Amino acid sequence: MKKEEKAVLVISFGTSYRETREKTIDRIEKQIREAVPEYKFYRAWTSRKIMEKLEKRDGEHIADIKEAMEQMAADGIREVVVQPTFILTGYESDRMEEEVRKYSGSFEKVIFGKPLLVSKEDKRSVIETLEKEYRPGADECLLFMGHGTEHAANVLYKELDELFEEMGLKDLYMGTVEGDFSLMYFLDKIGDKNYRRVRLAPFMIVAGDHAVNDMAGDEDDSWKSIIEKADYETKCFLKGLGEFEPVRKIFADHVREAVCICETKG
């Protein structure tokens, strides 16, 4: 099949924070382009609220899934590899696949790549990267802020917490904005430890609103403020997962895997 008839569609939730977008989503897209240069590149975001904000504030239009799928069909694309930049397969991923499948009849093949964390190898790679970056001192612990979900996929955060212990990283903890791993659960867990300071880092692809405001903000209900009220010092890091090359490599590997499936599937 000709190059111009094959495409990769990278789908992200999106962010209105330009600086973190340039360091995360844009770099992930670049690495995916380089991983499969024989495929034409398209992008789409899923957050209507963010896309509308960008259009109003910056005059920048980002395609949604419908627009991207229709554009690829109009461009004569016959085979599509869809690569999400999601961490896990949750509600957002389910909605994304459902929307893509509405237009799959316009193509000969539509193959989905995996989100970031599926295999244990990928999980260990990400944990090792983050531990090296944020390694807590003798009187410190490191708390990640994940998004969390009511979806069954929320078990991922439990698996990561268990991996910390399995890897001997006893001072690493996972928390989530939604779901089971609440901030209060974390504070209860470290109540009998001799920590003086808590390091906070987002476990999200971008360091957007959750990281800037819910985690590191100065409002009384931010994680930083609540932890300080519990008599711990805090240090916040605003670095999305997409800023780390090993994370971007996982997405590139997943898109290559999906391309191989696409090329062998009849």
PDB file of C-alpha atoms in Angstrom:
ATOM      1  CA  MET A   1       0.000   0.000   0.000  1.00  0.00           C
ATOM      2  CA  LYS A   2       1.238   3.486  -0.814  1.00  0.00           C
ATOM      3  CA  LYS A   3       2.548   5.702   1.976  1.00  0.00           C
ATOM      4  CA  GLU A   4      -0.145   8.300   1.372  1.00  0.00           C
ATOM      5  CA  GLU A   5      -2.844   5.701   2.103  1.00  0.00           C
ATOM      6  CA  LYS A   6      -1.625   4.862   5.643  1.00  0.00           C
ATOM      7  CA  ALA A   7      -1.887   7.128   8.680  1.00  0.00           C
ATOM      8  CA  VAL A   8      -1.332   7.269  12.412  1.00  0.00           C
ATOM      9  CA  LEU A   9      -3.831   9.262  14.436  1.00  0.00           C
ATOM     10  CA  VAL A  10      -2.519  10.366  17.842  1.00  0.00           C
ATOM     11  CA  ILE A  11      -5.345  11.096  20.268  1.00  0.00           C
ATOM     12  CA  SER A  12      -4.790  13.089  23.458  1.00  0.00           C
ATOM     13  CA  PHE A  13      -7.062  14.537  26.100  1.00  0.00           C
ATOM     14  CA  GLY A  14      -5.381  17.915  25.550  1.00  0.00           C
ATOM     15  CA  THR A  15      -4.244  20.815  27.710  1.00  0.00           C
ATOM     16  CA  SER A  16      -4.629  24.593  27.676  1.00  0.00           C
ATOM     17  CA  TYR A  17      -1.223  25.015  29.349  1.00  0.00           C
ATOM     18  CA  ARG A  18       1.045  25.794  26.402  1.00  0.00           C
ATOM     19  CA  GLU A  19       4.353  25.243  28.202  1.00  0.00           C
ATOM     20  CA  THR A  20       3.523  21.728  29.380  1.00  0.00           C
ATOM     21  CA  ARG A  21       1.946  20.877  26.023  1.00  0.00           C
ATOM     22  CA  GLU A  22       5.177  21.729  24.220  1.00  0.00           C
ATOM     23  CA  LYS A  23       7.141  19.528  26.624  1.00  0.00           C
ATOM     24  CA  THR A  24       4.714  16.590  26.633  1.00  0.00           C
ATOM     25  CA  ILE A  25       2.042  16.098  23.965  1.00  0.00           C
ATOM     26  CA  ASP A  26       4.056  17.807  21.230  1.00  0.00           C
ATOM     27  CA  ARG A  27       7.164  15.753  22.053  1.00  0.00           C
ATOM     28  CA  ILE A  28       5.210  12.505  22.205  1.00  0.00           C
ATOM     29  CA  GLU A  29       3.760  13.288  18.781  1.00  0.00           C
ATOM     30  CA  LYS A  30       7.229  14.061  17.427  1.00  0.00           C
ATOM     31  CA  GLN A  31       8.634  10.769  18.700  1.00  0.00           C
ATOM     32  CA  ILE A  32       5.713   8.843  17.209  1.00  0.00           C
ATOM     33  CA  ARG A  33       6.229  10.588  13.856  1.00  0.00           C
ATOM     34  CA  GLU A  34       9.867   9.520  13.933  1.00  0.00           C
ATOM     35  CA  ALA A  35       8.938   5.962  14.931  1.00  0.00           C
ATOM     36  CA  VAL A  36       6.661   5.432  11.910  1.00  0.00           C
ATOM     37  CA  PRO A  37       7.806   7.901   9.234  1.00  0.00           C
ATOM     38  CA  GLU A  38       6.080   5.842   6.532  1.00  0.00           C
ATOM     39  CA  TYR A  39       2.688   6.787   8.005  1.00  0.00           C
ATOM     40  CA  LYS A  40       1.014  10.158   7.496  1.00  0.00           C
ATOM     41  CA  PHE A  41       0.379  11.953  10.772  1.00  0.00           C
ATOM     42  CA  TYR A  42      -2.891  13.295  12.190  1.00  0.00           C
ATOM     43  CA  ARG A  43      -3.881  14.444  15.676  1.00  0.00           C
ATOM     44  CA  ALA A  44      -7.096  14.799  17.631  1.00  0.00           C
ATOM     45  CA  TRP A  45      -7.988  15.828  21.176  1.00  0.00           C
ATOM     46  CA  THR A  46     -10.955  14.658  23.206  1.00  0.00           C
ATOM     47  CA  SER A  47     -11.594  17.549  25.604  1.00  0.00           C
ATOM     48  CA  ARG A  48     -14.139  19.825  23.966  1.00  0.00           C
ATOM     49  CA  LYS A  49     -13.732  22.360  26.798  1.00  0.00           C
ATOM     50  CA  ILE A  50      -9.984  22.654  26.256  1.00  0.00           C
ATOM     51  CA  MET A  51     -10.286  22.853  22.476  1.00  0.00           C
ATOM     52  CA  GLU A  52     -12.862  25.635  22.736  1.00  0.00           C
ATOM     53  CA  LYS A  53     -10.635  27.508  25.177  1.00  0.00           C
ATOM     54  CA  LEU A  54      -7.649  27.297  22.830  1.00  0.00           C
ATOM     55  CA  GLU A  55      -9.701  28.488  19.875  1.00  0.00           C
ATOM     56  CA  LYS A  56     -11.068  31.447  21.796  1.00  0.00           C
ATOM     57  CA  ARG A  57      -7.814  32.406  23.534  1.00  0.00           C
ATOM     58  CA  ASP A  58      -5.205  31.608  20.884  1.00  0.00           C
ATOM     59  CA  GLY A  59      -7.156  31.227  17.657  1.00  0.00           C
ATOM     60  CA  GLU A  60      -5.802  27.688  17.384  1.00  0.00           C
ATOM     61  CA  HIS A  61      -8.059  24.929  16.121  1.00  0.00           C
ATOM     62  CA  ILE A  62      -7.423  21.341  17.206  1.00  0.00           C
ATOM     63  CA  ALA A  63      -9.444  18.633  15.463  1.00  0.00           C
ATOM     64  CA  ASP A  64     -11.715  16.375  17.459  1.00  0.00           C
ATOM     65  CA  ILE A  65     -12.021  12.692  16.555  1.00  0.00           C
ATOM     66  CA  LYS A  66     -14.892  13.250  14.116  1.00  0.00           C
ATOM     67  CA  GLU A  67     -12.983  15.915  12.206  1.00  0.00           C
ATOM     68  CA  ALA A  68      -9.783  13.866  12.111  1.00  0.00           C
ATOM     69  CA  MET A  69     -11.506  10.705  10.898  1.00  0.00           C
ATOM     70  CA  GLU A  70     -13.418  12.596   8.222  1.00  0.00           C
ATOM     71  CA  GLN A  71     -10.266  14.405   7.096  1.00  0.00           C
ATOM     72  CA  MET A  72      -8.340  11.147   6.770  1.00  0.00           C
ATOM     73  CA  ALA A  73     -11.177   9.633   4.705  1.00  0.00           C
ATOM     74  CA  ALA A  74     -11.208  12.725   2.475  1.00  0.00           C
ATOM     75  CA  ASP A  75      -7.427  12.452   2.073  1.00  0.00           C
ATOM     76  CA  GLY A  76      -7.725   8.899   0.770  1.00  0.00           C
ATOM     77  CA  ILE A  77      -6.342   7.145   3.853  1.00  0.00           C
ATOM     78  CA  ARG A  78      -7.221   3.439   3.858  1.00  0.00           C
ATOM     79  CA  GLU A  79      -5.382   2.129   6.931  1.00  0.00           C
ATOM     80  CA  VAL A  80      -5.384   3.911  10.299  1.00  0.00           C
ATOM     81  CA  VAL A  81      -3.382   3.228  13.440  1.00  0.00           C
ATOM     82  CA  VAL A  82      -4.891   5.048  16.407  1.00  0.00           C
ATOM     83  CA  GLN A  83      -2.399   5.749  19.187  1.00  0.00           C
ATOM     84  CA  PRO A  84      -3.808   7.302  22.383  1.00  0.00           C
ATOM     85  CA  THR A  85      -1.557   9.188  24.783  1.00  0.00           C
ATOM     86  CA  PHE A  86      -3.615   7.979  27.753  1.00  0.00           C
ATOM     87  CA  ILE A  87      -2.068   6.338  30.815  1.00  0.00           C
ATOM     88  CA  LEU A  88      -4.650   3.583  31.095  1.00  0.00           C
ATOM     89  CA  THR A  89      -7.710   2.106  29.450  1.00  0.00           C
ATOM     90  CA  GLY A  90     -10.522   3.855  31.337  1.00  0.00           C
ATOM     91  CA  TYR A  91     -13.671   5.811  30.547  1.00  0.00           C
ATOM     92  CA  GLU A  92     -11.811   8.323  28.377  1.00  0.00           C
ATOM     93  CA  SER A  93     -10.285   5.502  26.365  1.00  0.00           C
ATOM     94  CA  ASP A  94     -13.654   3.729  26.054  1.00  0.00           C
ATOM     95  CA  ARG A  95     -15.301   6.899  24.743  1.00  0.00           C
ATOM     96  CA  MET A  96     -12.421   7.461  22.346  1.00  0.00           C
ATOM     97  CA  GLU A  97     -12.694   3.975  20.849  1.00  0.00           C
ATOM     98  CA  GLU A  98     -16.462   4.260  20.565  1.00  0.00           C
ATOM     99  CA  GLU A  99     -16.157   7.552  18.695  1.00  0.00           C
ATOM    100  CA  VAL A 100     -13.446   6.227  16.358  1.00  0.00           C
ATOM    101  CA  ARG A 101     -15.484   3.136  15.506  1.00  0.00           C
ATOM    102  CA  LYS A 102     -18.367   5.322  14.271  1.00  0.00           C
ATOM    103  CA  TYR A 103     -16.188   6.169  11.254  1.00  0.00           C
ATOM    104  CA  SER A 104     -14.287   2.885  10.843  1.00  0.00           C
ATOM    105  CA  GLY A 105     -16.465   1.920   7.871  1.00  0.00           C
ATOM    106  CA  SER A 106     -14.640   4.538   5.815  1.00  0.00           C
ATOM    107  CA  PHE A 107     -11.365   2.599   6.098  1.00  0.00           C
ATOM    108  CA  GLU A 108     -10.053  -0.854   5.308  1.00  0.00           C
ATOM    109  CA  LYS A 109      -8.306  -1.177   8.673  1.00  0.00           C
ATOM    110  CA  VAL A 110      -8.446   0.670  11.986  1.00  0.00           C
ATOM    111  CA  ILE A 111      -6.026  -0.618  14.639  1.00  0.00           C
ATOM    112  CA  PHE A 112      -5.679   0.731  18.189  1.00  0.00           C
ATOM    113  CA  GLY A 113      -2.332   1.106  19.928  1.00  0.00           C
ATOM    114  CA  LYS A 114      -1.996   0.500  23.658  1.00  0.00           C
ATOM    115  CA  PRO A 115      -2.049   3.250  26.305  1.00  0.00           C
ATOM    116  CA  LEU A 116       1.083   3.910  28.346  1.00  0.00           C
ATOM    117  CA  LEU A 117       0.858   1.305  31.096  1.00  0.00           C
ATOM    118  CA  VAL A 118      -0.220  -2.169  30.068  1.00  0.00           C
ATOM    119  CA  SER A 119       2.713  -4.514  30.649  1.00  0.00           C
ATOM    120  CA  LYS A 120       4.616  -4.886  33.899  1.00  0.00           C
ATOM    121  CA  GLU A 121       7.782  -4.044  31.993  1.00  0.00           C
ATOM    122  CA  ASP A 122       6.343  -0.662  30.984  1.00  0.00           C
ATOM    123  CA  LYS A 123       5.211   0.033  34.546  1.00  0.00           C
ATOM    124  CA  ARG A 124       8.634  -0.788  35.966  1.00  0.00           C
ATOM    125  CA  SER A 125      10.327   1.394  33.349  1.00  0.00           C
ATOM    126  CA  VAL A 126       8.190   4.404  34.267  1.00  0.00           C
ATOM    127  CA  ILE A 127       8.656   3.854  38.005  1.00  0.00           C
ATOM    128  CA  GLU A 128      12.439   3.572  37.634  1.00  0.00           C
ATOM    129  CA  THR A 129      12.521   6.778  35.582  1.00  0.00           C
ATOM    130  CA  LEU A 130      10.486   8.725  38.137  1.00  0.00           C
ATOM    131  CA  GLU A 131      12.370   7.370  41.151  1.00  0.00           C
ATOM    132  CA  LYS A 132      15.637   8.457  39.572  1.00  0.00           C
ATOM    133  CA  GLU A 133      14.239  11.941  38.872  1.00  0.00           C
ATOM    134  CA  TYR A 134      12.573  12.583  42.243  1.00  0.00           C
ATOM    135  CA  ARG A 135      14.488  10.255  44.586  1.00  0.00           C
ATOM    136  CA  PRO A 136      13.447  11.258  48.126  1.00  0.00           C
ATOM    137  CA  GLY A 137      15.983  11.867  50.878  1.00  0.00           C
ATOM    138  CA  ALA A 138      16.280  10.074  54.213  1.00  0.00           C
ATOM    139  CA  ASP A 139      13.484  12.042  55.870  1.00  0.00           C
ATOM    140  CA  GLU A 140      11.306  12.439  52.784  1.00  0.00           C
ATOM    141  CA  CYS A 141       8.684  10.525  50.866  1.00  0.00           C
ATOM    142  CA  LEU A 142       7.382  10.962  47.346  1.00  0.00           C
ATOM    143  CA  LEU A 143       3.654  11.147  46.614  1.00  0.00           C
ATOM    144  CA  PHE A 144       2.361  10.970  43.059  1.00  0.00           C
ATOM    145  CA  MET A 145      -0.923  12.571  42.090  1.00  0.00           C
ATOM    146  CA  GLY A 146      -2.737  10.392  39.581  1.00  0.00           C
ATOM    147  CA  HIS A 147      -6.137  11.246  38.168  1.00  0.00           C
ATOM    148  CA  GLY A 148      -7.940   8.118  39.286  1.00  0.00           C
ATOM    149  CA  THR A 149     -11.237   6.823  37.953  1.00  0.00           C
ATOM    150  CA  GLU A 150     -14.362   4.969  38.996  1.00  0.00           C
ATOM    151  CA  HIS A 151     -13.638   2.628  36.060  1.00  0.00           C
ATOM    152  CA  ALA A 152     -12.363  -0.878  36.828  1.00  0.00           C
ATOM    153  CA  ALA A 153      -9.056   0.245  35.306  1.00  0.00           C
ATOM    154  CA  ASN A 154      -8.413   2.152  38.551  1.00  0.00           C
ATOM    155  CA  VAL A 155      -6.761  -1.073  39.735  1.00  0.00           C
ATOM    156  CA  LEU A 156      -3.690   0.198  37.871  1.00  0.00           C
ATOM    157  CA  TYR A 157      -2.914   2.600  40.719  1.00  0.00           C
ATOM    158  CA  LYS A 158      -3.053  -0.246  43.236  1.00  0.00           C
ATOM    159  CA  GLU A 159      -0.717  -2.271  41.027  1.00  0.00           C
ATOM    160  CA  LEU A 160       1.730   0.642  40.900  1.00  0.00           C
ATOM    161  CA  ASP A 161       1.606   1.060  44.669  1.00  0.00           C
ATOM    162  CA  GLU A 162       2.356  -2.644  45.045  1.00  0.00           C
ATOM    163  CA  LEU A 163       5.193  -2.379  42.516  1.00  0.00           C
ATOM    164  CA  PHE A 164       6.810   0.343  44.647  1.00  0.00           C
ATOM    165  CA  GLU A 165       7.092  -2.162  47.482  1.00  0.00           C
ATOM    166  CA  GLU A 166       8.149  -5.018  45.196  1.00  0.00           C
ATOM    167  CA  MET A 167      10.954  -2.836  43.825  1.00  0.00           C
ATOM    168  CA  GLY A 168      12.069  -1.839  47.328  1.00  0.00           C
ATOM    169  CA  LEU A 169      10.923   1.759  46.918  1.00  0.00           C
ATOM    170  CA  LYS A 170       9.324   2.043  50.359  1.00  0.00           C
ATOM    171  CA  ASP A 171       9.188   5.844  50.322  1.00  0.00           C
ATOM    172  CA  LEU A 172       7.094   6.118  47.136  1.00  0.00           C
ATOM    173  CA  TYR A 173       3.313   6.387  47.309  1.00  0.00           C
ATOM    174  CA  MET A 174       0.454   6.742  44.856  1.00  0.00           C
ATOM    175  CA  GLY A 175      -2.502   9.054  45.365  1.00  0.00           C
ATOM    176  CA  THR A 176      -5.382   9.966  43.075  1.00  0.00           C
ATOM    177  CA  VAL A 177      -7.791  12.866  42.653  1.00  0.00           C
ATOM    178  CA  GLU A 178     -10.619  10.375  42.106  1.00  0.00           C
ATOM    179  CA  GLY A 179     -11.002   6.743  43.137  1.00  0.00           C
ATOM    180  CA  ASP A 180      -9.604   4.853  46.119  1.00  0.00           C
ATOM    181  CA  PHE A 181      -6.203   6.412  46.718  1.00  0.00           C
ATOM    182  CA  SER A 182      -7.303   9.680  48.315  1.00  0.00           C
ATOM    183  CA  LEU A 183      -4.964  12.151  49.965  1.00  0.00           C
ATOM    184  CA  MET A 184      -6.396  11.287  53.390  1.00  0.00           C
ATOM    185  CA  TYR A 185      -5.660   7.615  52.717  1.00  0.00           C
ATOM    186  CA  PHE A 186      -2.039   8.603  52.094  1.00  0.00           C
ATOM    187  CA  LEU A 187      -1.791  10.738  55.227  1.00  0.00           C
ATOM    188  CA  ASP A 188      -3.163   7.871  57.311  1.00  0.00           C
ATOM    189  CA  LYS A 189      -0.634   5.531  55.732  1.00  0.00           C
ATOM    190  CA  ILE A 190       2.390   7.668  56.635  1.00  0.00           C
ATOM    191  CA  GLY A 191       1.119   8.703  60.079  1.00  0.00           C
ATOM    192  CA  ASP A 192       3.573   6.447  61.922  1.00  0.00           C
ATOM    193  CA  LYS A 193       6.544   7.218  59.655  1.00  0.00           C
ATOM    194  CA  ASN A 194       9.295   9.690  60.491  1.00  0.00           C
ATOM    195  CA  TYR A 195       8.970  11.831  57.399  1.00  0.00           C
ATOM    196  CA  ARG A 196       9.660  15.527  57.622  1.00  0.00           C
ATOM    197  CA  ARG A 197       8.941  16.481  54.028  1.00  0.00           C
ATOM    198  CA  VAL A 198       6.641  15.223  51.270  1.00  0.00           C
ATOM    199  CA  ARG A 199       7.660  15.571  47.653  1.00  0.00           C
ATOM    200  CA  LEU A 200       4.711  15.925  45.280  1.00  0.00           C
ATOM    201  CA  ALA A 201       4.758  15.083  41.571  1.00  0.00           C
ATOM    202  CA  PRO A 202       1.993  14.566  38.998  1.00  0.00           C
ATOM    203  CA  PHE A 203       1.413  11.090  37.603  1.00  0.00           C
ATOM    204  CA  MET A 204      -0.254  12.522  34.515  1.00  0.00           C
ATOM    205  CA  ILE A 205       0.885  12.967  30.929  1.00  0.00           C
ATOM    206  CA  VAL A 206       0.783  16.771  31.243  1.00  0.00           C
ATOM    207  CA  ALA A 207       1.328  19.024  34.237  1.00  0.00           C
ATOM    208  CA  GLY A 208      -1.913  20.901  33.690  1.00  0.00           C
ATOM    209  CA  ASP A 209      -4.731  22.148  35.889  1.00  0.00           C
ATOM    210  CA  HIS A 210      -4.687  19.231  38.330  1.00  0.00           C
ATOM    211  CA  ALA A 211      -0.950  19.576  38.906  1.00  0.00           C
ATOM    212  CA  VAL A 212      -0.815  23.382  39.008  1.00  0.00           C
ATOM    213  CA  ASN A 213      -3.911  23.968  41.126  1.00  0.00           C
ATOM    214  CA  ASP A 214      -5.156  20.780  42.810  1.00  0.00           C
ATOM    215  CA  MET A 215      -1.671  19.559  43.701  1.00  0.00           C
ATOM    216  CA  ALA A 216       0.615  22.571  44.016  1.00  0.00           C
ATOM    217  CA  GLY A 217      -1.819  25.486  44.407  1.00  0.00           C
ATOM    218  CA  ASP A 218      -1.978  27.831  47.384  1.00  0.00           C
ATOM    219  CA  GLU A 219      -5.704  27.333  47.977  1.00  0.00           C
ATOM    220  CA  ASP A 220      -6.717  25.656  51.237  1.00  0.00           C
ATOM    221  CA  ASP A 221      -7.972  22.522  49.481  1.00  0.00           C
ATOM    222  CA  SER A 222      -4.830  21.813  47.420  1.00  0.00           C
ATOM    223  CA  TRP A 223      -2.763  18.754  48.301  1.00  0.00           C
ATOM    224  CA  LYS A 224       0.177  20.988  49.129  1.00  0.00           C
ATOM    225  CA  SER A 225      -1.849  23.057  51.611  1.00  0.00           C
ATOM    226  CA  ILE A 226      -3.501  20.051  53.253  1.00  0.00           C
ATOM    227  CA  ILE A 227      -0.182  18.236  53.678  1.00  0.00           C
ATOM    228  CA  GLU A 228       1.429  21.350  55.170  1.00  0.00           C
ATOM    229  CA  LYS A 229      -1.449  21.630  57.637  1.00  0.00           C
ATOM    230  CA  ALA A 230      -0.587  18.078  58.679  1.00  0.00           C
ATOM    231  CA  ASP A 231       2.855  19.418  59.716  1.00  0.00           C
ATOM    232  CA  TYR A 232       4.922  18.236  56.784  1.00  0.00           C
ATOM    233  CA  GLU A 233       7.078  20.429  54.589  1.00  0.00           C
ATOM    234  CA  THR A 234       6.329  20.092  50.903  1.00  0.00           C
ATOM    235  CA  LYS A 235       8.225  20.347  47.666  1.00  0.00           C
ATOM    236  CA  CYS A 236       6.221  20.304  44.422  1.00  0.00           C
ATOM    237  CA  PHE A 237       7.400  19.316  40.961  1.00  0.00           C
ATOM    238  CA  LEU A 238       5.452  20.325  37.866  1.00  0.00           C
ATOM    239  CA  LYS A 239       6.694  17.877  35.289  1.00  0.00           C
ATOM    240  CA  GLY A 240       4.269  15.798  33.240  1.00  0.00           C
ATOM    241  CA  LEU A 241       5.088  12.192  32.394  1.00  0.00           C
ATOM    242  CA  GLY A 242       5.369  13.148  28.736  1.00  0.00           C
ATOM    243  CA  GLU A 243       8.529  15.119  29.525  1.00  0.00           C
ATOM    244  CA  PHE A 244      10.441  11.899  30.186  1.00  0.00           C
ATOM    245  CA  GLU A 245      12.083  10.243  27.193  1.00  0.00           C
ATOM    246  CA  PRO A 246      11.479   6.664  28.473  1.00  0.00           C
ATOM    247  CA  VAL A 247       7.757   7.469  28.645  1.00  0.00           C
ATOM    248  CA  ARG A 248       7.746   8.803  25.093  1.00  0.00           C
ATOM    249  CA  LYS A 249       9.664   5.706  24.001  1.00  0.00           C
ATOM    250  CA  ILE A 250       6.887   3.463  25.371  1.00  0.00           C
ATOM    251  CA  PHE A 251       4.320   5.285  23.231  1.00  0.00           C
ATOM    252  CA  ALA A 252       6.629   4.988  20.212  1.00  0.00           C
ATOM    253  CA  ASP A 253       7.056   1.253  20.884  1.00  0.00           C
ATOM    254  CA  HIS A 254       3.300   0.808  21.188  1.00  0.00           C
ATOM    255  CA  VAL A 255       2.630   2.537  17.894  1.00  0.00           C
ATOM    256  CA  ARG A 256       5.236   0.330  16.203  1.00  0.00           C
ATOM    257  CA  GLU A 257       3.493  -2.745  17.635  1.00  0.00           C
ATOM    258  CA  ALA A 258       0.161  -1.493  16.303  1.00  0.00           C
ATOM    259  CA  VAL A 259       1.692  -0.827  12.879  1.00  0.00           C
ATOM    260  CA  CYS A 260       3.016  -4.403  12.777  1.00  0.00           C
ATOM    261  CA  ILE A 261      -0.476  -5.702  13.588  1.00  0.00           C
ATOM    262  CA  CYS A 262      -1.979  -3.446  10.934  1.00  0.00           C
ATOM    263  CA  GLU A 263       0.439  -4.646   8.283  1.00  0.00           C
ATOM    264  CA  THR A 264      -0.070  -8.349   9.038  1.00  0.00           C
ATOM    265  CA  LYS A 265      -3.833  -8.287   9.570  1.00  0.00           C
ATOM    266  CA  GLY A 266      -5.777  -9.306   6.506  1.00  0.00           C
TER     267      GLY A 266
END
